[in-house]
Structure formats: structure tokens, C-alpha cells
Amino acid sequence: MPITSLSGGNQQKVVLGKALMTQPQVVFLDEPTRGIDVGAKTDVYHLIGKMAQQGLAVMFSSSELDEVMALADRILVMADGRITADLPRHAVTREQLIAASTPQD
């Protein structure tokens, strides 16, 4: 069965599975849940958590604030091509993330 015949969420899980087969030490994910349904997002969140628990360094970019706040231990925010905030998850608020991601004139 070709991967293109799978749903977007299942395609994403296959891509993550293939990446893990190489036994990486670091994984970079760009918008890992964009365009997939809520159930598949939950599965991807569990996979990301499992990777981190196994000692893998997981870096990801996401425009979904709730996703970032739920998954990240450390949050770097960028605006205008530069880092505008470096925040630990336990001390961050949604408002801080929005303010840091808004370009300053």
C-alpha cells in the first residue's frame, strides 16, 4: 500500500516511524501536526513525548500555541527572523508567547 493512500495523520506517523528507525539522537519536526485530525494529533503528541522520554532531543516548530505549551520544555519565540524570547514551559503564558511573536517596530 503506498503511503499516499493513507490519511494525513497516518502519513505523518509513518514519517516519524521511519525517522526513528535510523536511531537518531536529535529529531527536528516542522509543524508536525499541521493538517491532521484531532485523533492523529494526539497520537503524534504521544510519539513526541515518547521520543523525549527515551532521551531523544526533539526540536519542533509550531504555530499552534497550545501545542507548544503542552509539549515543549523550553520555548524559543521568533519574530522578524530573530529570537525574541527564550522561556521555560512552566513559566510561560499564552499572552507572553503572543507578545514575543509580534514584530516590534
mmCIF file of C-alpha atoms in Angstrom:
data_model
loop_
_atom_site.group_PDB
_atom_site.id
_atom_site.type_symbol
_atom_site.label_atom_id
_atom_site.label_comp_id
_atom_site.label_asym_id
_atom_site.label_seq_id
_atom_site.Cartn_x
_atom_site.Cartn_y
_atom_site.Cartn_z
ATOM 1 C CA MET A 1 0.000 0.000 0.000
ATOM 2 C CA PRO A 2 1.546 3.345 -0.996
ATOM 3 C CA ILE A 3 1.882 5.927 1.766
ATOM 4 C CA THR A 4 -0.111 8.384 -0.351
ATOM 5 C CA SER A 5 -3.198 6.219 0.127
ATOM 6 C CA LEU A 6 -3.111 6.840 3.900
ATOM 7 C CA SER A 7 -4.730 9.750 5.716
ATOM 8 C CA GLY A 8 -2.559 12.767 6.500
ATOM 9 C CA GLY A 9 -2.271 11.730 10.135
ATOM 10 C CA ASN A 10 -1.219 8.195 9.279
ATOM 11 C CA GLN A 11 1.265 9.527 6.726
ATOM 12 C CA GLN A 12 2.779 11.697 9.458
ATOM 13 C CA LYS A 13 3.055 8.702 11.801
ATOM 14 C CA VAL A 14 4.799 6.678 9.071
ATOM 15 C CA VAL A 15 7.299 9.505 8.512
ATOM 16 C CA LEU A 16 8.027 9.676 12.260
ATOM 17 C CA GLY A 17 8.384 5.888 12.426
ATOM 18 C CA LYS A 18 10.841 5.860 9.524
ATOM 19 C CA ALA A 19 12.872 8.611 11.169
ATOM 20 C CA LEU A 20 13.046 6.659 14.425
ATOM 21 C CA MET A 21 14.304 3.547 12.616
ATOM 22 C CA THR A 22 17.582 5.390 11.987
ATOM 23 C CA GLN A 23 18.088 5.690 15.776
ATOM 24 C CA PRO A 24 18.761 9.436 15.743
ATOM 25 C CA GLN A 25 19.916 11.449 18.743
ATOM 26 C CA VAL A 26 18.116 14.593 17.581
ATOM 27 C CA VAL A 27 14.849 14.964 15.657
ATOM 28 C CA PHE A 28 13.722 18.211 14.008
ATOM 29 C CA LEU A 29 9.985 18.492 13.259
ATOM 30 C CA ASP A 30 8.420 21.330 11.276
ATOM 31 C CA GLU A 31 4.714 21.796 12.071
ATOM 32 C CA PRO A 32 4.331 18.100 12.981
ATOM 33 C CA THR A 33 0.536 18.242 13.315
ATOM 34 C CA ARG A 34 -0.436 20.676 10.562
ATOM 35 C CA GLY A 35 -3.361 19.412 8.521
ATOM 36 C CA ILE A 36 -4.136 16.293 10.537
ATOM 37 C CA ASP A 37 -7.239 15.453 12.555
ATOM 38 C CA VAL A 38 -7.527 15.705 16.337
ATOM 39 C CA GLY A 39 -7.116 11.960 16.910
ATOM 40 C CA ALA A 40 -3.957 11.805 14.825
ATOM 41 C CA LYS A 41 -2.626 14.896 16.618
ATOM 42 C CA THR A 42 -2.993 13.069 19.929
ATOM 43 C CA ASP A 43 -1.059 10.105 18.512
ATOM 44 C CA VAL A 44 1.710 12.393 17.252
ATOM 45 C CA TYR A 45 1.858 14.142 20.652
ATOM 46 C CA HIS A 46 2.309 10.746 22.326
ATOM 47 C CA LEU A 47 5.067 9.819 19.871
ATOM 48 C CA ILE A 48 6.884 13.091 20.533
ATOM 49 C CA GLY A 49 6.573 12.567 24.295
ATOM 50 C CA LYS A 50 7.825 9.003 23.992
ATOM 51 C CA MET A 51 10.833 10.133 21.949
ATOM 52 C CA ALA A 52 11.743 12.703 24.601
ATOM 53 C CA GLN A 53 11.288 10.169 27.425
ATOM 54 C CA GLN A 54 13.702 7.845 25.641
ATOM 55 C CA GLY A 55 16.359 10.557 25.695
ATOM 56 C CA LEU A 56 15.955 11.862 22.165
ATOM 57 C CA ALA A 57 16.384 15.598 21.699
ATOM 58 C CA VAL A 58 13.213 16.779 19.960
ATOM 59 C CA MET A 59 13.053 20.225 18.390
ATOM 60 C CA PHE A 60 9.925 21.368 16.635
ATOM 61 C CA SER A 61 8.389 24.460 15.166
ATOM 62 C CA SER A 62 4.681 25.054 15.514
ATOM 63 C CA SER A 63 2.279 27.907 15.063
ATOM 64 C CA GLU A 64 -0.177 26.262 17.473
ATOM 65 C CA LEU A 65 0.400 27.840 20.886
ATOM 66 C CA ASP A 66 -1.445 25.133 22.822
ATOM 67 C CA GLU A 67 0.747 22.501 21.180
ATOM 68 C CA VAL A 68 3.921 24.374 22.075
ATOM 69 C CA MET A 69 2.819 24.953 25.666
ATOM 70 C CA ALA A 70 1.835 21.292 26.108
ATOM 71 C CA LEU A 71 4.895 19.649 24.571
ATOM 72 C CA ALA A 72 7.927 21.885 24.893
ATOM 73 C CA ASP A 73 10.242 22.063 27.884
ATOM 74 C CA ARG A 74 11.826 25.222 26.526
ATOM 75 C CA ILE A 75 10.233 27.670 24.113
ATOM 76 C CA LEU A 76 12.130 29.944 21.756
ATOM 77 C CA VAL A 77 9.960 32.525 20.017
ATOM 78 C CA MET A 78 10.994 34.181 16.767
ATOM 79 C CA ALA A 79 9.780 37.351 15.074
ATOM 80 C CA ASP A 80 11.346 39.175 12.142
ATOM 81 C CA GLY A 81 13.951 36.417 11.809
ATOM 82 C CA ARG A 82 15.360 36.729 15.317
ATOM 83 C CA ILE A 83 14.770 35.104 18.696
ATOM 84 C CA THR A 84 12.596 37.408 20.785
ATOM 85 C CA ALA A 85 12.035 35.172 23.819
ATOM 86 C CA ASP A 86 13.567 32.122 25.496
ATOM 87 C CA LEU A 87 11.080 30.804 28.044
ATOM 88 C CA PRO A 88 10.733 27.682 30.207
ATOM 89 C CA ARG A 89 7.372 25.964 29.763
ATOM 90 C CA HIS A 90 6.427 26.123 33.442
ATOM 91 C CA ALA A 91 6.657 29.925 33.484
ATOM 92 C CA VAL A 92 5.130 30.852 30.130
ATOM 93 C CA THR A 93 1.713 32.276 29.397
ATOM 94 C CA ARG A 94 -0.197 32.452 26.148
ATOM 95 C CA GLU A 95 -0.022 36.249 26.348
ATOM 96 C CA GLN A 96 3.782 36.178 26.627
ATOM 97 C CA LEU A 97 4.036 33.989 23.541
ATOM 98 C CA ILE A 98 1.744 36.243 21.532
ATOM 99 C CA ALA A 99 3.617 39.385 22.617
ATOM 100 C CA ALA A 100 7.002 37.842 21.811
ATOM 101 C CA SER A 101 5.850 36.689 18.375
ATOM 102 C CA THR A 102 4.543 40.111 17.391
ATOM 103 C CA PRO A 103 7.112 42.109 15.397
ATOM 104 C CA GLN A 104 8.214 45.271 17.193
ATOM 105 C CA ASP A 105 8.622 48.486 15.203
#
